[in-house]
mmCIF file of N, CA, C and O in Angstrom:
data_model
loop_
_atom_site.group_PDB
_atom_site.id
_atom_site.type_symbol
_atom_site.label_atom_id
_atom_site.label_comp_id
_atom_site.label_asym_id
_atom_site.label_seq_id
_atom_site.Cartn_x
_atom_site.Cartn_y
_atom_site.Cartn_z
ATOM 1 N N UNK A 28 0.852 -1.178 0.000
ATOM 2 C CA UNK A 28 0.000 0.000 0.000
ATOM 3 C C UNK A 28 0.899 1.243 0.000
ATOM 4 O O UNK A 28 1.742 1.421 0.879
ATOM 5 N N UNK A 29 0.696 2.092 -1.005
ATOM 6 C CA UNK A 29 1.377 3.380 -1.089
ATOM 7 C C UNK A 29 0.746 4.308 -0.206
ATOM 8 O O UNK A 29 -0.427 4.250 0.161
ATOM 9 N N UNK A 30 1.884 5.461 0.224
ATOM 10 C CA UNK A 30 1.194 6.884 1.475
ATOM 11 C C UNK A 30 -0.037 7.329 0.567
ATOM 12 O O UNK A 30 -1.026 7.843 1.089
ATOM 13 N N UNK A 31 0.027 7.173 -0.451
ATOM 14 C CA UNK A 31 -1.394 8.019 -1.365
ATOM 15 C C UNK A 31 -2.152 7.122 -0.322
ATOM 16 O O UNK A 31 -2.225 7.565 0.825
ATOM 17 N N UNK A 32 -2.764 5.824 -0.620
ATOM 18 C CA UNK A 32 -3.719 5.236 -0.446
ATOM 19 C C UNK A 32 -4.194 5.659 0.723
ATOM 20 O O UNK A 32 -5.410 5.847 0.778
ATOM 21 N N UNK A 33 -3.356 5.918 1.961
ATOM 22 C CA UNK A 33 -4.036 5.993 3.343
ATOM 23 C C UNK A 33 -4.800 7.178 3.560
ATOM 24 O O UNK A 33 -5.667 7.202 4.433
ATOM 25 N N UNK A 34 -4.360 8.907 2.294
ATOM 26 C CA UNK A 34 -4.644 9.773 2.386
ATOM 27 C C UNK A 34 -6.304 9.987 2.325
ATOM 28 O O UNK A 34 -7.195 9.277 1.860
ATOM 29 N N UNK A 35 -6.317 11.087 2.901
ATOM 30 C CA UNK A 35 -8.355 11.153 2.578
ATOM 31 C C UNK A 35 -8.111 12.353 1.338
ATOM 32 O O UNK A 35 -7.184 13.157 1.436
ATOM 33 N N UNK A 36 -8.929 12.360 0.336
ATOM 34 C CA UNK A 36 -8.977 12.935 -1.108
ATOM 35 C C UNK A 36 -10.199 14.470 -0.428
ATOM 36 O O UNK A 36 -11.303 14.257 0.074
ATOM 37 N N UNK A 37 -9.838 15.292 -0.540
ATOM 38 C CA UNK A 37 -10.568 16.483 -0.457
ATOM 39 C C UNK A 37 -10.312 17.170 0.574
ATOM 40 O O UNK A 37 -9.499 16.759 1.402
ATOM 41 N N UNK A 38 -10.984 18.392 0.723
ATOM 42 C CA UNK A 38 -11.131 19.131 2.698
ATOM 43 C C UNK A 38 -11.791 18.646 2.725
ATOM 44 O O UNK A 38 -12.854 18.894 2.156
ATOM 45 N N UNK A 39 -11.530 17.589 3.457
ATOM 46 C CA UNK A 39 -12.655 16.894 4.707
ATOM 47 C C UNK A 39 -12.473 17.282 6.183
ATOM 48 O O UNK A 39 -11.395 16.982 6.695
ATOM 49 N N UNK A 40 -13.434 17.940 6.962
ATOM 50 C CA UNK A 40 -12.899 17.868 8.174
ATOM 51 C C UNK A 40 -13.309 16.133 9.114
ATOM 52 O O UNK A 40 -14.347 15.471 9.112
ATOM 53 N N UNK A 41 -12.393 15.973 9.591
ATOM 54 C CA UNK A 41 -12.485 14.742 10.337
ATOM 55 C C UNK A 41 -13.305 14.641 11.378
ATOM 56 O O UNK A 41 -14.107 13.722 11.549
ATOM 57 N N UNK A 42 -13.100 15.736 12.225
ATOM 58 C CA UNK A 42 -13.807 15.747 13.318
ATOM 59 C C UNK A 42 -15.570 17.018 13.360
ATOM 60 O O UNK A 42 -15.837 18.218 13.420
ATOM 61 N N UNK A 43 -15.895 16.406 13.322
ATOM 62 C CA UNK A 43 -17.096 17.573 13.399
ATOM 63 C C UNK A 43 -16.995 18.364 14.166
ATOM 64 O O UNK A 43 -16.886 19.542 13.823
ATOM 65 N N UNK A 44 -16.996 18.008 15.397
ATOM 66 C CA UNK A 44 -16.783 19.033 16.577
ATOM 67 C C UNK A 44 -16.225 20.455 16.869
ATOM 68 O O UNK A 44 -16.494 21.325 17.697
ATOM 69 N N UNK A 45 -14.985 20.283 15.445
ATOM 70 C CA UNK A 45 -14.694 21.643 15.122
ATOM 71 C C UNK A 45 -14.820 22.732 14.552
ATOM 72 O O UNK A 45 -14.334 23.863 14.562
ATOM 73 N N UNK A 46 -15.849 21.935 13.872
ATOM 74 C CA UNK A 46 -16.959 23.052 12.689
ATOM 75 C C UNK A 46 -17.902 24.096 13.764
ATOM 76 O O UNK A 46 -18.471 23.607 14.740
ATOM 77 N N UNK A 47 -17.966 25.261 13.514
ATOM 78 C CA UNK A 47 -19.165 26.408 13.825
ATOM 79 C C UNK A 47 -19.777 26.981 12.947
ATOM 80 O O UNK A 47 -19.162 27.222 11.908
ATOM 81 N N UNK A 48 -21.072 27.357 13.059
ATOM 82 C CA UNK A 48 -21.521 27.630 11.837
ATOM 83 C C UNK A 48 -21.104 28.736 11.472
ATOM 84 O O UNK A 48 -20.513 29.450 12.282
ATOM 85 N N UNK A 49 -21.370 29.257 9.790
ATOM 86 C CA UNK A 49 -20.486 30.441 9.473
ATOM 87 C C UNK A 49 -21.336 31.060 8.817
ATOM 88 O O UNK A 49 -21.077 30.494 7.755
ATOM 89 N N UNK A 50 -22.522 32.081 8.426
ATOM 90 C CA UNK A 50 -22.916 32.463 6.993
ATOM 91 C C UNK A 50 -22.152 33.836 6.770
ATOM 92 O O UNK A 50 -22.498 34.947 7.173
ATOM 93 N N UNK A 51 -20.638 33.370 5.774
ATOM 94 C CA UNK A 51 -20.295 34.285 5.418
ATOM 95 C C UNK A 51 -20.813 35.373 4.590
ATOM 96 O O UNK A 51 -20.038 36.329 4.541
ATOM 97 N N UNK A 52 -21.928 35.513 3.903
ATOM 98 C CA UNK A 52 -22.785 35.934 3.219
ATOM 99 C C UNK A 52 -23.217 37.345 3.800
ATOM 100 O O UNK A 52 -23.623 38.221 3.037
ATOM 101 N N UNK A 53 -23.130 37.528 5.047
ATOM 102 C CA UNK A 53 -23.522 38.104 6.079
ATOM 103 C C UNK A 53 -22.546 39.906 5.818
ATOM 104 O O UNK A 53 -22.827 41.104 5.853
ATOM 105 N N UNK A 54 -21.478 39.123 5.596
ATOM 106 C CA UNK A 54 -20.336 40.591 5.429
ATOM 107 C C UNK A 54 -20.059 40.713 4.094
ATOM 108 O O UNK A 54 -19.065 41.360 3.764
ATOM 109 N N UNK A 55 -21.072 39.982 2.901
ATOM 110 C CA UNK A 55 -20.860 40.189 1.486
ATOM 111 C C UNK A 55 -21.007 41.759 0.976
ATOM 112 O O UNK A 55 -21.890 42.264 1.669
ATOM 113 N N UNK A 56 -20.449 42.792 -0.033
ATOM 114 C CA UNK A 56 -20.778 43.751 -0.207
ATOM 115 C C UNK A 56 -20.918 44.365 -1.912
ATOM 116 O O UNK A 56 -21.107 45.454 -2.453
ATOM 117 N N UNK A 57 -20.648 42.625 -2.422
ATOM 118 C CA UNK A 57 -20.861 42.618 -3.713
ATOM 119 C C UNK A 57 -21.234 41.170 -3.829
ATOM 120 O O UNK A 57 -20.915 40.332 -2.986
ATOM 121 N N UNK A 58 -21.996 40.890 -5.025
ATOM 122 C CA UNK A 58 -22.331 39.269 -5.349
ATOM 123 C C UNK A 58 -22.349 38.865 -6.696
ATOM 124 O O UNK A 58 -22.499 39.689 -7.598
ATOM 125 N N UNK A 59 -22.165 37.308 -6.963
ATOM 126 C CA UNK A 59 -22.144 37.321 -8.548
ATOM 127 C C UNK A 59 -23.333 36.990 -9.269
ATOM 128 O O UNK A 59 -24.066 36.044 -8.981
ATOM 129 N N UNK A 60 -23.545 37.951 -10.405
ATOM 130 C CA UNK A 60 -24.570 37.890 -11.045
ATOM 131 C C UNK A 60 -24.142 36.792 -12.642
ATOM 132 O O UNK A 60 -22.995 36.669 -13.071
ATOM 133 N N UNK A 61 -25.287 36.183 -13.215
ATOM 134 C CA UNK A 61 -24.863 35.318 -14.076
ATOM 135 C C UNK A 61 -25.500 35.742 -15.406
ATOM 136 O O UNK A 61 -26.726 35.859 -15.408
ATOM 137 N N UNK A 62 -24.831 35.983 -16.525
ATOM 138 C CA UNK A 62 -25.176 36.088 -17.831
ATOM 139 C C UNK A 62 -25.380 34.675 -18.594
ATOM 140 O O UNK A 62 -24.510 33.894 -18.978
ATOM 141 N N UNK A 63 -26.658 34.589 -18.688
ATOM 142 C CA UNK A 63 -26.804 33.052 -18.847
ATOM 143 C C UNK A 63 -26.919 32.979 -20.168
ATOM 144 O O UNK A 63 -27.031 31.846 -20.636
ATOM 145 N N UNK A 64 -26.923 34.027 -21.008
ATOM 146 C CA UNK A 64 -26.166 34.078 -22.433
ATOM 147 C C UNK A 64 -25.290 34.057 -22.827
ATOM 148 O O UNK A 64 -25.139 33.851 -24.031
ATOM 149 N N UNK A 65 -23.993 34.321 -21.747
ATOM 150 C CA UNK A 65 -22.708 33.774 -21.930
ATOM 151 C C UNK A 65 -22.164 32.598 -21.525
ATOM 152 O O UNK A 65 -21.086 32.023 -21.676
ATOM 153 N N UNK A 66 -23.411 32.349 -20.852
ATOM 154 C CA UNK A 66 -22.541 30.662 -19.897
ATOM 155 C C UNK A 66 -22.610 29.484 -20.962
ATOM 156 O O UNK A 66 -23.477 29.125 -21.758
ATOM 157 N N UNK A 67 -21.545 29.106 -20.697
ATOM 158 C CA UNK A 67 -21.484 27.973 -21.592
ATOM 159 C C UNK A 67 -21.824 26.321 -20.574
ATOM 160 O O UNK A 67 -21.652 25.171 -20.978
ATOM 161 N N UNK A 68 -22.382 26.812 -19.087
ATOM 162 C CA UNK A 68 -22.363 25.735 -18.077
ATOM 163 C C UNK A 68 -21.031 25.135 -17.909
ATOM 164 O O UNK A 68 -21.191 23.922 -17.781
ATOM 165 N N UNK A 69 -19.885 25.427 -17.857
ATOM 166 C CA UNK A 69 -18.639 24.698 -18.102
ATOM 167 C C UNK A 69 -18.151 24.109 -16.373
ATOM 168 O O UNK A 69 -17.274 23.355 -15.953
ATOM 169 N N UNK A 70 -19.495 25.102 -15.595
ATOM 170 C CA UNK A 70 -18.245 24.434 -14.286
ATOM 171 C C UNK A 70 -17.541 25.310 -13.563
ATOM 172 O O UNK A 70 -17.631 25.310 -12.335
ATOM 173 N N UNK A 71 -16.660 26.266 -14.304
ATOM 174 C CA UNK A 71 -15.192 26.910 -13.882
ATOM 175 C C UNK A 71 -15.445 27.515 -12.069
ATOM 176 O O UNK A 71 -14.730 27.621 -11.072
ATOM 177 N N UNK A 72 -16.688 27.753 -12.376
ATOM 178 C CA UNK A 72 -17.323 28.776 -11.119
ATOM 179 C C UNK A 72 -17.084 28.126 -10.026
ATOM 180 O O UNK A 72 -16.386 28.434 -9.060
ATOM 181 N N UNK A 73 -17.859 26.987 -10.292
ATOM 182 C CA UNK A 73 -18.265 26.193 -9.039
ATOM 183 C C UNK A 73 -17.209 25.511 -8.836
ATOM 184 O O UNK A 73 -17.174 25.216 -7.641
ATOM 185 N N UNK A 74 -16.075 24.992 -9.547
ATOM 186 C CA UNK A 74 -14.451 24.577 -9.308
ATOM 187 C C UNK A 74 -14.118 25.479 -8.253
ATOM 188 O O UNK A 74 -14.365 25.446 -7.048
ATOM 189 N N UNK A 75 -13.487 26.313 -8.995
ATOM 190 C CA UNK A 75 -13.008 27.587 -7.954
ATOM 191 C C UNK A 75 -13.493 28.308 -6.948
ATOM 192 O O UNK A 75 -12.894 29.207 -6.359
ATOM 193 N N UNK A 76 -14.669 27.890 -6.726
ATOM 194 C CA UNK A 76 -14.799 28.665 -5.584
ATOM 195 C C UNK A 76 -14.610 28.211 -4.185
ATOM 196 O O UNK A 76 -14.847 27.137 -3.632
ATOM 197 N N UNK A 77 -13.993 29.607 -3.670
ATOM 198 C CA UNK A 77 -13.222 28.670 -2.121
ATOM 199 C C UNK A 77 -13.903 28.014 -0.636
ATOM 200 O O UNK A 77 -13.404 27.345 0.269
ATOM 201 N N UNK A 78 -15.435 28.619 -0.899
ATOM 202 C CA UNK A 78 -16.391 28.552 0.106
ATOM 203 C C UNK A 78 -17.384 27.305 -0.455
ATOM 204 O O UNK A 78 -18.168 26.972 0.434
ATOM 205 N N UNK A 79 -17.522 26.672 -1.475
ATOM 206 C CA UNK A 79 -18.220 26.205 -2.201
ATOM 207 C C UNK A 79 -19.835 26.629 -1.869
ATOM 208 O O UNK A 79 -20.822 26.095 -1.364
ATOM 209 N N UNK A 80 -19.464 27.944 -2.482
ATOM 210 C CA UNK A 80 -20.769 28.555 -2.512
ATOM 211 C C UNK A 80 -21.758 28.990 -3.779
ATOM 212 O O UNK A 80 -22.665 29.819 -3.860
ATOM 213 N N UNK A 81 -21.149 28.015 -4.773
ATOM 214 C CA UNK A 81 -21.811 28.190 -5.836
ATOM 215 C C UNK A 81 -22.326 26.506 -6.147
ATOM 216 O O UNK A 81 -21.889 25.372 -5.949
ATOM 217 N N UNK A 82 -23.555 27.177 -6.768
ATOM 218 C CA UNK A 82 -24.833 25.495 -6.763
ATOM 219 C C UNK A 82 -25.138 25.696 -8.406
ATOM 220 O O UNK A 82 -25.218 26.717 -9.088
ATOM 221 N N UNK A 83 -25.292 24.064 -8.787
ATOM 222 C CA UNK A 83 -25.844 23.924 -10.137
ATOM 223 C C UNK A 83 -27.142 23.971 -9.888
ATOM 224 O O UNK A 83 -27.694 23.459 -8.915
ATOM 225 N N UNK A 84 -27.853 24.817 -11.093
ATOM 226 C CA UNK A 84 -29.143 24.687 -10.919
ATOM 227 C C UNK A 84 -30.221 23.675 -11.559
ATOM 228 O O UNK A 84 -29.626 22.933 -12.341
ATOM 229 N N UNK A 85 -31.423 23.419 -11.510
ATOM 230 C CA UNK A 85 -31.553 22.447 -12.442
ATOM 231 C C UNK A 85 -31.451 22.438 -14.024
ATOM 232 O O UNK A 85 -31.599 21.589 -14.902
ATOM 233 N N UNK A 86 -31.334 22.926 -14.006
ATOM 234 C CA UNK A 86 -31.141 23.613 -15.992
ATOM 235 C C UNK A 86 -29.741 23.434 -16.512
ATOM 236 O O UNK A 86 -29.373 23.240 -17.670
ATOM 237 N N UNK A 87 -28.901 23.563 -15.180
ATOM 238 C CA UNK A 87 -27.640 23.139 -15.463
ATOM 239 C C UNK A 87 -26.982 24.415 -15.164
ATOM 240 O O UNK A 87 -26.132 24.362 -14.275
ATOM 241 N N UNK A 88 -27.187 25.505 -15.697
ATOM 242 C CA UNK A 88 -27.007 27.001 -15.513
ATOM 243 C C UNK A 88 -26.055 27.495 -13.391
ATOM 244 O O UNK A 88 -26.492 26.816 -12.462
ATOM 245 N N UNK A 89 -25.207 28.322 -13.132
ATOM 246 C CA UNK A 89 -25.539 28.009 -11.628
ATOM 247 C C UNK A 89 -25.422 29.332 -11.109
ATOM 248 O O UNK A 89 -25.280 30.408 -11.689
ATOM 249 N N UNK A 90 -25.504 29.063 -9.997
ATOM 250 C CA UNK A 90 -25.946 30.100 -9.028
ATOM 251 C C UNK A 90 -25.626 30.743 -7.608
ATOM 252 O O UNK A 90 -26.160 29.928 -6.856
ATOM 253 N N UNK A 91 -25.249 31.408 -7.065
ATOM 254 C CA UNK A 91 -24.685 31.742 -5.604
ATOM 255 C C UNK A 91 -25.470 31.320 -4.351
ATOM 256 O O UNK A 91 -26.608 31.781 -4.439
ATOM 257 N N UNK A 92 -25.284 30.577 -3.151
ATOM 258 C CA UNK A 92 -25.699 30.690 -2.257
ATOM 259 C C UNK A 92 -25.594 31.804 -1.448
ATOM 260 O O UNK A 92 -24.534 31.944 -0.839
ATOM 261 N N UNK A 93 -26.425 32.587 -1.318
ATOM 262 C CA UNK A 93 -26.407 34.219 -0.481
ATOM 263 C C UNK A 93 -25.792 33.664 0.838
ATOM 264 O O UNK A 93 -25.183 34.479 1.531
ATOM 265 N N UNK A 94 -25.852 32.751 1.142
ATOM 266 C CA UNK A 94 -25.424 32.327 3.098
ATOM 267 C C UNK A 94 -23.917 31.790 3.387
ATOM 268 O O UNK A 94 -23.209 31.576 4.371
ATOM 269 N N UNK A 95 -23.847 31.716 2.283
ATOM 270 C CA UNK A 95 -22.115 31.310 1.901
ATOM 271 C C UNK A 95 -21.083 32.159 0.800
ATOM 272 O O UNK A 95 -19.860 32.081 0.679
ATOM 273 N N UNK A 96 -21.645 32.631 0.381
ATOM 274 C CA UNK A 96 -20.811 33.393 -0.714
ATOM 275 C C UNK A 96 -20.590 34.696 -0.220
ATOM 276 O O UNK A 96 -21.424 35.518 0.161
ATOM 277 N N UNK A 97 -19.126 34.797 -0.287
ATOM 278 C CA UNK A 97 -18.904 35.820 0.892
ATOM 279 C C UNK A 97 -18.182 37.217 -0.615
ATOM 280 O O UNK A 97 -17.142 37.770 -0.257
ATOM 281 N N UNK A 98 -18.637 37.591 -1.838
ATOM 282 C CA UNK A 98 -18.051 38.248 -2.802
ATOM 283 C C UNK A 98 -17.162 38.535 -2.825
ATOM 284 O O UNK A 98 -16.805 39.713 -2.813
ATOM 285 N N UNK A 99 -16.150 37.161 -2.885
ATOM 286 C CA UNK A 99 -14.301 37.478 -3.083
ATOM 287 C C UNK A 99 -14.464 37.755 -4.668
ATOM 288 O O UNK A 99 -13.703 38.592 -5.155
ATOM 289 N N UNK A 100 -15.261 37.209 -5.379
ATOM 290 C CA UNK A 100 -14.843 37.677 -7.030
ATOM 291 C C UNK A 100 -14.317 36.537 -8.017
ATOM 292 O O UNK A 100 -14.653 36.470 -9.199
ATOM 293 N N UNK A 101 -13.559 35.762 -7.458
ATOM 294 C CA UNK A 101 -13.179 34.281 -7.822
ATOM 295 C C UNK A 101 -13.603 34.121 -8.962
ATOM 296 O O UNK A 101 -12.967 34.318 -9.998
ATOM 297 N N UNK A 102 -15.289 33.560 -8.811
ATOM 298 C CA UNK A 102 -15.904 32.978 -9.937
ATOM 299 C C UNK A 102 -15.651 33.821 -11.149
ATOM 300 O O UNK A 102 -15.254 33.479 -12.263
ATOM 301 N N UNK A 103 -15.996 35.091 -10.643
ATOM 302 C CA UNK A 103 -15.641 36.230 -12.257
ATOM 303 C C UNK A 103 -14.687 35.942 -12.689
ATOM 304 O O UNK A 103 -14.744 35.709 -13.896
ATOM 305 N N UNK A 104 -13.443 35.804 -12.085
ATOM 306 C CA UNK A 104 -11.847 36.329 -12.438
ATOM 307 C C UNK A 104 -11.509 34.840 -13.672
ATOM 308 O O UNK A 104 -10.915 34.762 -14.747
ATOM 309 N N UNK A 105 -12.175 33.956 -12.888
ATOM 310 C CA UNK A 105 -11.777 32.548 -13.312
ATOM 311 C C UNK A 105 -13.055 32.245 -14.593
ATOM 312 O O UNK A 105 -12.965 31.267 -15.335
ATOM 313 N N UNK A 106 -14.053 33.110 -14.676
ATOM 314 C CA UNK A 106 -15.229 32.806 -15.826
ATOM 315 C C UNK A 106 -14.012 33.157 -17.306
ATOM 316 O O UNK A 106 -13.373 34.203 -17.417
ATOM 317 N N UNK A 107 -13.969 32.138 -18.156
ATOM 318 C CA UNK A 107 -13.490 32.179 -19.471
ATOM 319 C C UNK A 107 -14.358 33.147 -20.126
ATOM 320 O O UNK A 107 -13.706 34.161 -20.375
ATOM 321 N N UNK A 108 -15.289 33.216 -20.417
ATOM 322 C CA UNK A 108 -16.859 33.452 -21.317
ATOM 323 C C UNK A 108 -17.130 35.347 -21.032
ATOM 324 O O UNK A 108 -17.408 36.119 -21.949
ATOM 325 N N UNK A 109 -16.917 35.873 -19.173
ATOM 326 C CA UNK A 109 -17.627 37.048 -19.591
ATOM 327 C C UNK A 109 -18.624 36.827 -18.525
ATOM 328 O O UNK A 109 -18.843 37.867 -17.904
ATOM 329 N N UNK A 110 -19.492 35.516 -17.995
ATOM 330 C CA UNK A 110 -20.561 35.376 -17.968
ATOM 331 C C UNK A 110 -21.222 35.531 -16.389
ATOM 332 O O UNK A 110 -22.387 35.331 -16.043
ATOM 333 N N UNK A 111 -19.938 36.001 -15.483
ATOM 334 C CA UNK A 111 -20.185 36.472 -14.191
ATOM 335 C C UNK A 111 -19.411 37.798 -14.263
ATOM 336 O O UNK A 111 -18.234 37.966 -14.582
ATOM 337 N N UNK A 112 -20.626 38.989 -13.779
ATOM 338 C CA UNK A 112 -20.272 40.579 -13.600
ATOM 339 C C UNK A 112 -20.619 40.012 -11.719
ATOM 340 O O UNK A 112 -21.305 39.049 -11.379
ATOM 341 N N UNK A 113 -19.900 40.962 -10.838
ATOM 342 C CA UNK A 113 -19.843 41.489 -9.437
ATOM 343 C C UNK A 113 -20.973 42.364 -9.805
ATOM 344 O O UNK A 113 -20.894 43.051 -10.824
ATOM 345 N N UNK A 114 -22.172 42.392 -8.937
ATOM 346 C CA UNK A 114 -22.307 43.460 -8.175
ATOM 347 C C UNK A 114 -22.725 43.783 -7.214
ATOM 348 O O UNK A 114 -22.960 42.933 -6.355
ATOM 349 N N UNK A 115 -22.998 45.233 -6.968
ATOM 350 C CA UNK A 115 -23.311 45.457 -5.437
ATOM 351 C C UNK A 115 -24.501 44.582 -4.935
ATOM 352 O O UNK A 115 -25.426 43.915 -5.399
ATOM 353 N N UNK A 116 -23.994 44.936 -3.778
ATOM 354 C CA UNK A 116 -25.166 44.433 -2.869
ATOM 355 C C UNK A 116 -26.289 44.894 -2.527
ATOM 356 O O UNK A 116 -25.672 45.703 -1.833
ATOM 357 N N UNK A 117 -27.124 45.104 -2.383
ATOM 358 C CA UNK A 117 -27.808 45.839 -1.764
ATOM 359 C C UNK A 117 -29.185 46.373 -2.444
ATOM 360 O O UNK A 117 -29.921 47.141 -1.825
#
């Protein structure tokens, strides 16, 4: 058995106990909006994002969780297409 094998594949936290809840969403002051004429559904968004706060929708198309998506910008920077603009909040 190789050291890979014993490893656990992802952030997993192990222990629950150390989780608190968080809705970073809370101190958001911009959010991402989706041009669903530019999306090509490819993914890139929901890869990269560091909170995994972006959800496929059923259409395939996706979308921000307001309770987790804290508007670092990510998804835009990393959209190939165009198809996520920032904006304000509010």
């Amino acid at each position: 058995m190789s050291m890979w094998d014993k490893n656990k594949v992802g952030c997993i936290l192990l222990d629950k106990k150390l989780a608190q809840p968080c809705n970073k969403g809370d101190k958001r002051t911009q959010k991402p909006a989706w041009d669903e004429l530019k999306c090509t559904k490819c993914g890139l968004c929901y890869l990269f994002c560091p909170d995994a706060a972006i959800k496929e929708k059923a259409d395939g198309f996706f979308t921000s969780d307001v309770d987790y998506c804290k508007g670092c910008g990510i998804c835009a920077r990393e959209c190939w297409f165009g198809a996520i603009t920032m904006a304000k909040e509010g």
